[in-house]
XYZ file of C-alpha atoms in Angstrom:
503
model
C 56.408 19.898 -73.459
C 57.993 21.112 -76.931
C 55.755 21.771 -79.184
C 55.260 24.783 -82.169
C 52.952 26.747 -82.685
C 51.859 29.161 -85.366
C 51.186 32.846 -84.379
C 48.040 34.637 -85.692
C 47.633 37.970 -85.343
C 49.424 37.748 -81.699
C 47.671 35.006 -80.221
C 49.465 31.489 -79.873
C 46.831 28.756 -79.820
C 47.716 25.683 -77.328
C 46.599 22.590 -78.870
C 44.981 20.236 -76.394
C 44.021 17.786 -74.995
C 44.613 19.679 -71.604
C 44.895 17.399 -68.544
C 44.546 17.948 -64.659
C 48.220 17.672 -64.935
C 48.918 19.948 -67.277
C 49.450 22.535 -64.723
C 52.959 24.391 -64.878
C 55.682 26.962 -66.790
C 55.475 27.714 -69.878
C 57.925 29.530 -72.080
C 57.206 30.715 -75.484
C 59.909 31.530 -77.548
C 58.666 33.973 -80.750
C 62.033 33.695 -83.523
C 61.737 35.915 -86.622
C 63.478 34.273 -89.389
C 63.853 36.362 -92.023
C 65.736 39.127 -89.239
C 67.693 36.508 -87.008
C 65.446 37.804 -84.394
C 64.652 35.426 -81.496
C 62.353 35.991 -78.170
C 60.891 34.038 -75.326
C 58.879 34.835 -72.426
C 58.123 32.422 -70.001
C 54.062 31.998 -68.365
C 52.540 29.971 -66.255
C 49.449 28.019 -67.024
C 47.104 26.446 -64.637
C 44.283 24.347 -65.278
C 40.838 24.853 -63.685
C 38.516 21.789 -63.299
C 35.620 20.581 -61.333
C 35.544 18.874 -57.709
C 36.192 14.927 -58.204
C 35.143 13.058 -54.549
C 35.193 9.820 -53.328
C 33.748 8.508 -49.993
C 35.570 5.473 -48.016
C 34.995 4.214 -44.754
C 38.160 2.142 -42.698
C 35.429 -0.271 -42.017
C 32.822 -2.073 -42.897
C 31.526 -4.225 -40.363
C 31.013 -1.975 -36.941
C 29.351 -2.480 -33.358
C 28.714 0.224 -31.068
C 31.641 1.271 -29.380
C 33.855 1.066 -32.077
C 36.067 3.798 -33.514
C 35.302 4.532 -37.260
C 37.012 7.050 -39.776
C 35.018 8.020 -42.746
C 37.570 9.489 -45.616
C 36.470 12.404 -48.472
C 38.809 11.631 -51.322
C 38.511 15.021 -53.307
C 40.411 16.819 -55.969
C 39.657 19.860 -58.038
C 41.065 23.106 -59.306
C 40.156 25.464 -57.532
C 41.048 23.521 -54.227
C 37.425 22.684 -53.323
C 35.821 23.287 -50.233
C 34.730 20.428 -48.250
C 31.102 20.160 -45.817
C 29.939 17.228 -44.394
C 26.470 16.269 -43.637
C 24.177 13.895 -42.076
C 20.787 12.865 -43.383
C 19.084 16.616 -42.857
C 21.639 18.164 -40.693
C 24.719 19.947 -41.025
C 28.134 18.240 -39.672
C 30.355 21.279 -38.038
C 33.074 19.656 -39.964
C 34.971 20.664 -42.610
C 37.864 18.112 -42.983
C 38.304 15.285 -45.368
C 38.714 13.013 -42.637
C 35.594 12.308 -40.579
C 36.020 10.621 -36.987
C 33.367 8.819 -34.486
C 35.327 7.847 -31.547
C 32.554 5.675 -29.906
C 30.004 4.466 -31.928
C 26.172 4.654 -30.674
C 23.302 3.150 -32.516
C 22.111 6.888 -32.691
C 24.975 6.931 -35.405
C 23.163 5.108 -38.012
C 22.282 7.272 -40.774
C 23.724 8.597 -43.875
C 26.498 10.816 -43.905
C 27.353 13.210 -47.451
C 30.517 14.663 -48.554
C 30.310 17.951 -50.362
C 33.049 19.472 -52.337
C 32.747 22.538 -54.105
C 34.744 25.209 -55.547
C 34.425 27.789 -58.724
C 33.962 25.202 -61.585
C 31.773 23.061 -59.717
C 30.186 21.135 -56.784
C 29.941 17.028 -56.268
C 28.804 14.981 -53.409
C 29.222 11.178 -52.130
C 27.375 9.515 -49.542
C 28.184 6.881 -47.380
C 25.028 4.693 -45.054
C 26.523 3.920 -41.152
C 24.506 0.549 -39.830
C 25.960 0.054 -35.864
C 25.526 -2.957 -35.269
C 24.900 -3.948 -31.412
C 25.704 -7.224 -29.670
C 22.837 -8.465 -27.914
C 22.720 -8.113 -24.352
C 19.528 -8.364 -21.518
C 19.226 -4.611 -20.350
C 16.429 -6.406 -17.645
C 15.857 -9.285 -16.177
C 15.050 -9.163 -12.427
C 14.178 -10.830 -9.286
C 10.607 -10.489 -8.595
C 8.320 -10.588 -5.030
C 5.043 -11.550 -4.946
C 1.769 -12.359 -2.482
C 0.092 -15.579 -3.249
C -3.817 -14.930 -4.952
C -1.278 -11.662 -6.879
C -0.608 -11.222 -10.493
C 3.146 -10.626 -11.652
C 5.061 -10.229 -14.866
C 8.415 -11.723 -15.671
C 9.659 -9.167 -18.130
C 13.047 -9.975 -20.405
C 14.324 -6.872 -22.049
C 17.006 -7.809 -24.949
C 18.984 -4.576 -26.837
C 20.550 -5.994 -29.991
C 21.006 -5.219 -33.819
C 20.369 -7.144 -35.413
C 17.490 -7.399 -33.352
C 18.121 -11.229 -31.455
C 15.540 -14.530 -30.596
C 14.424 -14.085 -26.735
C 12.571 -16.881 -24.781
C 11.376 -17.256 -21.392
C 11.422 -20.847 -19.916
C 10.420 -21.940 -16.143
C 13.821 -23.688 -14.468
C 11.272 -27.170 -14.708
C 9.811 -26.585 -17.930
C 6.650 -25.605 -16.958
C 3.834 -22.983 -16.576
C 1.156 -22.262 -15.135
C -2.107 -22.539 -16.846
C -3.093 -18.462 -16.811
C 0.387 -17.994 -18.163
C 0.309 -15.240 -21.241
C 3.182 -14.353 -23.537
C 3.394 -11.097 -25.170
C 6.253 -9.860 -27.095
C 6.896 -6.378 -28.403
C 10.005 -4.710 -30.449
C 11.660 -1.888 -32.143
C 14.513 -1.663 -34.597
C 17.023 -2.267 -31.199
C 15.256 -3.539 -28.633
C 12.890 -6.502 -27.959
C 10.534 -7.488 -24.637
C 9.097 -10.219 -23.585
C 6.665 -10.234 -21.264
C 4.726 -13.889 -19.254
C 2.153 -12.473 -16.808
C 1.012 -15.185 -14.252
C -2.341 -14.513 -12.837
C -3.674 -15.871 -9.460
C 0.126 -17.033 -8.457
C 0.595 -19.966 -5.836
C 3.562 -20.958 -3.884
C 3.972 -23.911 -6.673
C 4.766 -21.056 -9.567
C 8.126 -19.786 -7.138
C 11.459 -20.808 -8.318
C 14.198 -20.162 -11.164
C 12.798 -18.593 -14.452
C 15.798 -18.276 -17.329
C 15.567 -15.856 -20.391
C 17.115 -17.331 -23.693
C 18.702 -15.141 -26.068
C 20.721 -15.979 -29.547
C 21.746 -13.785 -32.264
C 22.918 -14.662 -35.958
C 24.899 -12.208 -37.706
C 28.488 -12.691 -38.832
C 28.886 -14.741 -35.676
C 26.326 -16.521 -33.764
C 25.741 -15.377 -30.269
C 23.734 -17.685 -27.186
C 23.919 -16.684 -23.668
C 20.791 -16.413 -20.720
C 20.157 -15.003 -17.067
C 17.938 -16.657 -14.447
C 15.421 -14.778 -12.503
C 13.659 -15.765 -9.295
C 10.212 -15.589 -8.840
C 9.484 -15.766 -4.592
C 6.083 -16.147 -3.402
C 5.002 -15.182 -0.082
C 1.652 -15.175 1.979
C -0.595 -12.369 2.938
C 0.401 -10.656 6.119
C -2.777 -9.265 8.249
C -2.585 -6.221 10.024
C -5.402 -6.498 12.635
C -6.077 -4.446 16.176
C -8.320 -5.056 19.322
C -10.443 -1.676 19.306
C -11.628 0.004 16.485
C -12.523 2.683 18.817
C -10.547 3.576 22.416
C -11.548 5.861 24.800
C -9.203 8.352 27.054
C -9.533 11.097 28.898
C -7.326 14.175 27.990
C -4.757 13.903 31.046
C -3.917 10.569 30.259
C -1.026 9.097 28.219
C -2.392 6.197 25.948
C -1.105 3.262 24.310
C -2.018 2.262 20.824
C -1.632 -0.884 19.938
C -0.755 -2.410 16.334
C -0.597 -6.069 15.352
C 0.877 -7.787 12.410
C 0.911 -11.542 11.569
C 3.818 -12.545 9.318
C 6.714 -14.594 8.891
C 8.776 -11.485 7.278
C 10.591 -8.602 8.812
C 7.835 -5.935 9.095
C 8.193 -1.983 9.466
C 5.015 -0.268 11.225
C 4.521 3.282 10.385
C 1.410 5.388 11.968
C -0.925 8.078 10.995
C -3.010 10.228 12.212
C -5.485 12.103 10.452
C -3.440 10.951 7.374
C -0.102 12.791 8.662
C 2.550 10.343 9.568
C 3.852 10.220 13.504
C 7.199 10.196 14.780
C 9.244 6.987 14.988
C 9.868 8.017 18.928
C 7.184 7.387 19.639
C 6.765 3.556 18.463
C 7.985 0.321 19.888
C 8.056 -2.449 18.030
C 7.962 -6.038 19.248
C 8.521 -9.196 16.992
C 7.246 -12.418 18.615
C 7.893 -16.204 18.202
C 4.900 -16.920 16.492
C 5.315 -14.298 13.560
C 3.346 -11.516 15.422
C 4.860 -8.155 15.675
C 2.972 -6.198 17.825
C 3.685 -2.047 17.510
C 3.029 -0.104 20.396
C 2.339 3.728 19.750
C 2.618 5.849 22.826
C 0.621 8.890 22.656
C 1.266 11.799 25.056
C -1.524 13.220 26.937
C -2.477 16.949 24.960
C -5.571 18.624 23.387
C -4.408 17.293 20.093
C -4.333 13.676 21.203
C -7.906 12.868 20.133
C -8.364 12.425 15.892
C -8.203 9.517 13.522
C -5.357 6.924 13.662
C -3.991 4.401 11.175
C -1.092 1.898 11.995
C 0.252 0.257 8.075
C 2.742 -1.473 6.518
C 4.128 -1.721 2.894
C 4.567 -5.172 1.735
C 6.120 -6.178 -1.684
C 4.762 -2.861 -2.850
C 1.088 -3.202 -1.485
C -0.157 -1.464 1.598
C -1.977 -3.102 4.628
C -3.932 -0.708 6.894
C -5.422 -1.041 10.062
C -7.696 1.881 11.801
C -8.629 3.493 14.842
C -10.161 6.177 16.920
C -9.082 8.059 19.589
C -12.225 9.888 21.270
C -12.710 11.854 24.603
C -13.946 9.953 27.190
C -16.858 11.383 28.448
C -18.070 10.806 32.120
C -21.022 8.343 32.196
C -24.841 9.458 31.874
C -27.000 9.393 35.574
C -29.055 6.027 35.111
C -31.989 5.465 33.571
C -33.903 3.596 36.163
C -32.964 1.549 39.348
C -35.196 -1.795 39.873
C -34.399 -3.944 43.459
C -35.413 -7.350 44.860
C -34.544 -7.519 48.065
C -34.611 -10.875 50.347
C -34.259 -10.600 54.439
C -30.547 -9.760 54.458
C -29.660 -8.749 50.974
C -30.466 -6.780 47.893
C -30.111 -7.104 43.976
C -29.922 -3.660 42.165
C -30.157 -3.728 38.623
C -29.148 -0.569 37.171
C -30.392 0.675 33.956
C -27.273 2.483 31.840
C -27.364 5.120 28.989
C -25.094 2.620 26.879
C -25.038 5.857 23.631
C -22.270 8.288 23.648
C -18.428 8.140 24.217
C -18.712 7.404 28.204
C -18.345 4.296 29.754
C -18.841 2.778 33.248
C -16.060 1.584 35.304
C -17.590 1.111 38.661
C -20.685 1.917 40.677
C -21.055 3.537 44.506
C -23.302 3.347 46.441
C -24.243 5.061 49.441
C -26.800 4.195 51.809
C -28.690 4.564 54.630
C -30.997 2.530 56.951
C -33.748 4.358 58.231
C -36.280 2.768 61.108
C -38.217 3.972 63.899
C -34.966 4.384 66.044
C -32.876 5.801 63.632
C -30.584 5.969 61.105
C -27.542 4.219 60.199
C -25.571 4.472 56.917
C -23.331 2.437 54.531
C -21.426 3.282 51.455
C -19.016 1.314 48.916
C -17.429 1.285 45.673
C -18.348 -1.372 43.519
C -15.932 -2.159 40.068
C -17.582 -3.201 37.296
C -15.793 -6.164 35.143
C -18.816 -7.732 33.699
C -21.994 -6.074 32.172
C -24.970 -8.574 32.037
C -25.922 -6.836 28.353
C -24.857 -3.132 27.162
C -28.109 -1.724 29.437
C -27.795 -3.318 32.659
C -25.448 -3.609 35.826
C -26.470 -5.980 38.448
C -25.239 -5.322 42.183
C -25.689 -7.069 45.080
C -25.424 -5.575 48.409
C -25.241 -8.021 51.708
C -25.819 -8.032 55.669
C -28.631 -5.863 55.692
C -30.963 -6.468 58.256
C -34.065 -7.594 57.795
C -37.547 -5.747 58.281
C -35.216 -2.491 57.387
C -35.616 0.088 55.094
C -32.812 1.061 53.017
C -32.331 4.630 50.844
C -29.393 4.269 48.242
C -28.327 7.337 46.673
C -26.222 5.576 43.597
C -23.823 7.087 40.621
C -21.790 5.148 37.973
C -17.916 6.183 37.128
C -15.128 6.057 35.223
C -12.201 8.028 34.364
C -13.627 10.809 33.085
C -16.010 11.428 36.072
C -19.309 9.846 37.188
C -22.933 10.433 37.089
C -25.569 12.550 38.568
C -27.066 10.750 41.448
C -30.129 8.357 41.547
C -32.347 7.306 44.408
C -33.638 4.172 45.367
C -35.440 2.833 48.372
C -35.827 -1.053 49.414
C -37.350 -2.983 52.457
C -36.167 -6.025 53.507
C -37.911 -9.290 54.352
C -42.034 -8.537 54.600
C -41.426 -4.473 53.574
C -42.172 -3.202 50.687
C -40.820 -0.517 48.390
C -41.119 2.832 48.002
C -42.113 3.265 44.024
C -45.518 1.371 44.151
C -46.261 2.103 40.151
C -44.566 -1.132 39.102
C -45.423 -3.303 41.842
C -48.982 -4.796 40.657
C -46.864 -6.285 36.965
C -44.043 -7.352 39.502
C -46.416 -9.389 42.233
C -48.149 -11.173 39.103
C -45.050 -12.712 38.162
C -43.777 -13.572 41.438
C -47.311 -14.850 42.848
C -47.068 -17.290 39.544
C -43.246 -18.069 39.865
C -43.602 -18.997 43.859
C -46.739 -20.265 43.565
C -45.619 -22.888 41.271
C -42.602 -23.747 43.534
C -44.796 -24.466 46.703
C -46.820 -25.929 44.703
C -44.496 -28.942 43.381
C -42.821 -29.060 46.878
C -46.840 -29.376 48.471
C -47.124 -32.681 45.342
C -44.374 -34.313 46.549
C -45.259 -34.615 49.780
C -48.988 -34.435 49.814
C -49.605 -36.922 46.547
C -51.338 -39.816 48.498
C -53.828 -37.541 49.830
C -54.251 -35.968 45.657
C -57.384 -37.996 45.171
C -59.418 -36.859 47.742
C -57.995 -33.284 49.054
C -58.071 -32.012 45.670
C -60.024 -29.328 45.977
C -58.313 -28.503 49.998
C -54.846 -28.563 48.264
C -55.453 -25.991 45.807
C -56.825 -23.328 48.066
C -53.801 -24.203 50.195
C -51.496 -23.749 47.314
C -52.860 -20.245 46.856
C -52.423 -19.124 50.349
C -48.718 -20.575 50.243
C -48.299 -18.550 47.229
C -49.203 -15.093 48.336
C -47.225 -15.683 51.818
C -44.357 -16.197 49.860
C -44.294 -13.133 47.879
C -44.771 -11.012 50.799
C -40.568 -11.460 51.164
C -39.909 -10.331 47.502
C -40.407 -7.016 46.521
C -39.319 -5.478 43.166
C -38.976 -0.986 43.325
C -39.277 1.358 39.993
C -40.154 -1.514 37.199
C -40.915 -1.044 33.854
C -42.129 -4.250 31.802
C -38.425 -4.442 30.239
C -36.998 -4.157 33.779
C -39.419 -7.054 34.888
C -37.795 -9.170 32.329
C -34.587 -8.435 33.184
C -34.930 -9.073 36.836
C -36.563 -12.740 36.225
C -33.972 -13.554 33.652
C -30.824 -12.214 36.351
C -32.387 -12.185 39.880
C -34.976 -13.947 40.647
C -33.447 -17.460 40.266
C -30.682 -16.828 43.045
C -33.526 -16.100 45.738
C-alpha cells in the first residue's frame, strides 16, 4: 500500500475503505521539502471487527449410531470466543468442532454456536433429526389356559415412526379379537387381545413392519400363541386327624399333562423341599407327598399349590389334634338265644374319631360267673351316630353285663354299661321296653300271621274268628325271645331299620 497523505496539524488521516485484511505494517515517511528533510517511522495497524459464524454439519442424513461432526466457521477481530449450546442447556464445549460419536435419538434437538469477542457477538444454529431404522423391540412367545384372556403385543422403535400389523399364520381371528394401537414420536404398539381363548386360536401369529424414508424397509417376526388346559389341584381330606406322636403324611394331587412343581404352606409360610416327594404318574397325575414330623408345631393350616402359566392353583387342608373319642351316648341290644346286636350311640362332634370298640363281659347266673372280652375294629359306620356289633356263642337263658368303650389313636372312652338276657330273659333298663314290645308284637305278629294263611287258608271261611285269637297268642310268644335294653324312640328306629331283619 503506497499511498500520500496530507498532514494536518500532526495527524495523518488513512483514507478507507478499511478491510478485514487490511491488517499489517505501516511506515509513514514525513519529507520536508523546502529543508531536504526526510523521516519515516514505521506502525502497525490492526483492524478490529465483529464475530462472522457459520454452522455446517458433515452430514445430512443420520441414523442412530452414526458419528456426526458439527463445524463453527467463525472469524473476527478480536479472536472470538466460541460456546456451544443445546436447546436450553449449556454444551461444556468450547471448540469449533463439535463431535457425537454415537448418535441416540435423545440427540435430536437444536444445537447454537456462539461467538463473541469485544466488537461483537453472533450465533448460528443447526436442528439434529436421528433418524432410527425400524426394528421390533417385542414380540414374544405367549402361554395361555383355555377359557383365559391374552394379548399379542408388537412393539416397533423407528423414526420415522414405521406401519406395524399383526396377522394370524392362517389369516384369521377370532371373533372377540380387539386391535388397539398406541404411539409416540419413536415408538409404536400394537396390541390384539383374544378373550375366552380355545385350543383352535394356538399357532403362529407374525407382526408386519415397513418403513418409507429414503429407502423402504419390510421385514416381520412370528410369535406363538400355545394353549393349554386347566390343571386341578384336588386332595382326599379337607380335614386329617393325628395325634401329636405321630409322623403324618400329607397328600397333594395334581391332574395335568405338564411338568408340575408342588410347593406347601403352612399357615401361609412355605415348607421345606425335604420334606416333599413328588410322584408323576402315567395318567398325568402327580401326586406330592408332604411328610410331616411328629412335634407340638405339627398341627395349623396347610396349603399344597402350584404356579401355572402365571396363575396359582391351591388346594387346602387341616391338620388338627386327634382327640380320644367321647363315652357313648346310649347302648340299645336285641339279643336272640345265642347272640346279641349292640348298637352303640356315638358323640359324632369334635375332633375324635372311633377306630374300634371293646367289649368286656361277663355272664352272670345262679351258679356263677364267667367272663368274655374282645376288641372289635370298626371299618364301617352304619350313619355318623351309630356302630352296630354283634357278639356270638352266648348261651341262651343267660344274662350278660358288658362294660363297653370306643378307641382310637388318641385314647378311648369312659366306660358304658349294658346288660342283656338271652332267649326268654329280659333286660335290665325296663324304661324303653313298653315302645320296643309294640313294635315287635306288630312286626312278629304279622310274620306268624302270613305263615298261619298259608297253611290254614281252607279252613279261612269258617275259623275266622279261632284264627285270629290264635294269631295273637303266636304273636306275644314270639316276642318273649326279643328283647331290646336302654331305647329311646330314635334308637327304636334304628334297631328296626339295622337289626331286627337278621333275627
Amino acid at each position: 500500500m503506497s499511498d500520500s497523505y496530507d498532514i494536518n496539524n500532526g495527524t495523518v488521516v488513512l483514507k478507507g475503505p478499511l478491510k478485514e485484511d487490511s491488517n499489517g505494517n505501516y511506515t509513514i515517511i514525513v519529507e520536508i521539502k523546502n529543508d531536504n528533510l526526510k523521516k519515516n517511522k514505521s506502525l502497525n495497524i490492526e483492524i478490529v471487527f465483529s464475530p462472522k459464524i457459520s454452522i455446517t454439519a458433515n452430514s445430512s442424513n443420520v441414523y442412530e449410531g452414526d458419528s456426526l461432526v458439527i463445524n463453527c466457521n467463525v472469524s473476527g477481530n478480536p479472536t472470538p470466543t466460541i460456546k456451544w449450546k443445546k436447546n436450553d442447556q449449556d454444551l461444556n464445549f468450547t471448540g469449533s468442532h463439535l463431535q457425537i460419536a454415537k448418535l441416540k435419538k435423545s440427540d435430536d434437538g437444536l444445537y447454537y454456536c456462539f461467538a463473541e469477542n469485544s466488537v461483537g457477538s453472533k450465533n448460528k444454529s443447526l436442528n439434529l433429526s436421528v433418524k432410527v431404522k425400524a426394528a421390533i423391540t417385542s414380540f414374544e412367545n405367549i402361554s395361555v389356559i383355555e377359557g383365559r384372556e391374552a394379548s399379542l403385543i408388537c412393539i416397533v422403535r423407528g423414526s420415522p415412526l414405521p406401519n406395524v400389523t399383526i396377522e394370524a399364520n392362517d389369516g384369521q381371528f377370532s371373533n372377540s379379537t380387539q386391535v388397539q394401537k398406541t404411539s409416540n414420536t419413536i415408538e409404536i404398539s400394537v396390541n390384539i387381545s383374544l378373550k375366552n381363548i380355545t385350543f383352535g386360536d394356538s399357532g403362529e401369529y407374525i407382526c408386519g413392519v415397513t418403513q418409507k424414508d429414503e429407502s423402504y424397509l419390510e421385514f416381520n417376526k412370528t410369535a406363538h400363541l400355545k394353549v393349554f388346559a386347566q390343571p386341578f389341584v384336588f386332595i382326599n381330606e379337607t380335614k386329617v386327624k393325628t395325634v401329636q406322636s405321630t409322623t403324618t403324611d400329607l397328600f397333594c394331587f395334581v391332574h395335568s399333562n405338564q411338568s408340575i412343581n408342588v410347593n406347601w404352606f403352612k399357615d401361609g409360610e412355605v415348607v421345606t423341599n425335604k420334606n416333599v416327594t413328588n410322584h408323576v404318574h402315567n395318567d398325568s397325575v402327580t401326586t406330592s407327598i408332604l411328610r410331616i414330623d411328629a412335634s407340638e408345631n405339627m398341627f395349623g393350616n396347610y396349603s399344597c399349590a402350584i404356579v401355572f402359566i402365571n396363575e396359582t392353583f391351591t388346594a387346602k387342608m387341616e391338620l388338627v389334634r386327634l382327640m380320644p373319642p367321647n363315652r357313648p351316648l346310649n347302648v340299645s341290644c336285641i339279643a336272640t338265644q345265642d347272640s346279641a346286636e349292640l348298637v352303640i350311640f356315638v358323640d359324632a362332634s369334635g375332633e375324635s374319631e372311633i377306630d374300634s370298640v371293646l367289649y368286656n363281659g361277663s355272664a352272670i347266673n345262679p351258679l356263677g360267673k364267667s367272663s368274655l372280652s374282645k376288641t372289635i375294629n370298626v371299618t364301617e359306620f352304619n350313619n355318623s351316630a351309630t356302630i352296630i356289633i354283634r357278639i356270638p356263642n352266648l348261651k341262651s337263658g343267660t344274662i350278660y353285663s358288658f362294660d363297653l368303650t370306643v378307641k382310637n389313636k388318641a385314647g378311648e372312652s369312659e366306660l358304658i354299661n349294658v346288660e342283656v338276657k338271652t332267649q326268654n330273659g329280659s333286660f335290665a333298663n325296663p324304661q324303653s321296653e313298653s315302645g320296643f314290645s309294640i313294635v315287635m308284637r306288630f312286626v312278629m305278629a304279622t310274620v306268624v300271621t302270613l305263615l298261619i294263611y298259608g297253611t290254614l287258608i281252607m279252613f279261612m271261611h269258617w275259623k275266622k274268628n279261632k284264627n285270629a285269637r290264635r294269631r295273637r297268642t303266636l304273636s306275644i310268644n314270639a316276642f318273649q325271645n326279643v328283647e331290646l335294653l336302654n331305647c329311646s324312640p330314635h334308637c327304636l328306629d334304628i334297631s328296626k331299620r339295622y337289626s331286627l331283619h337278621q333275627l
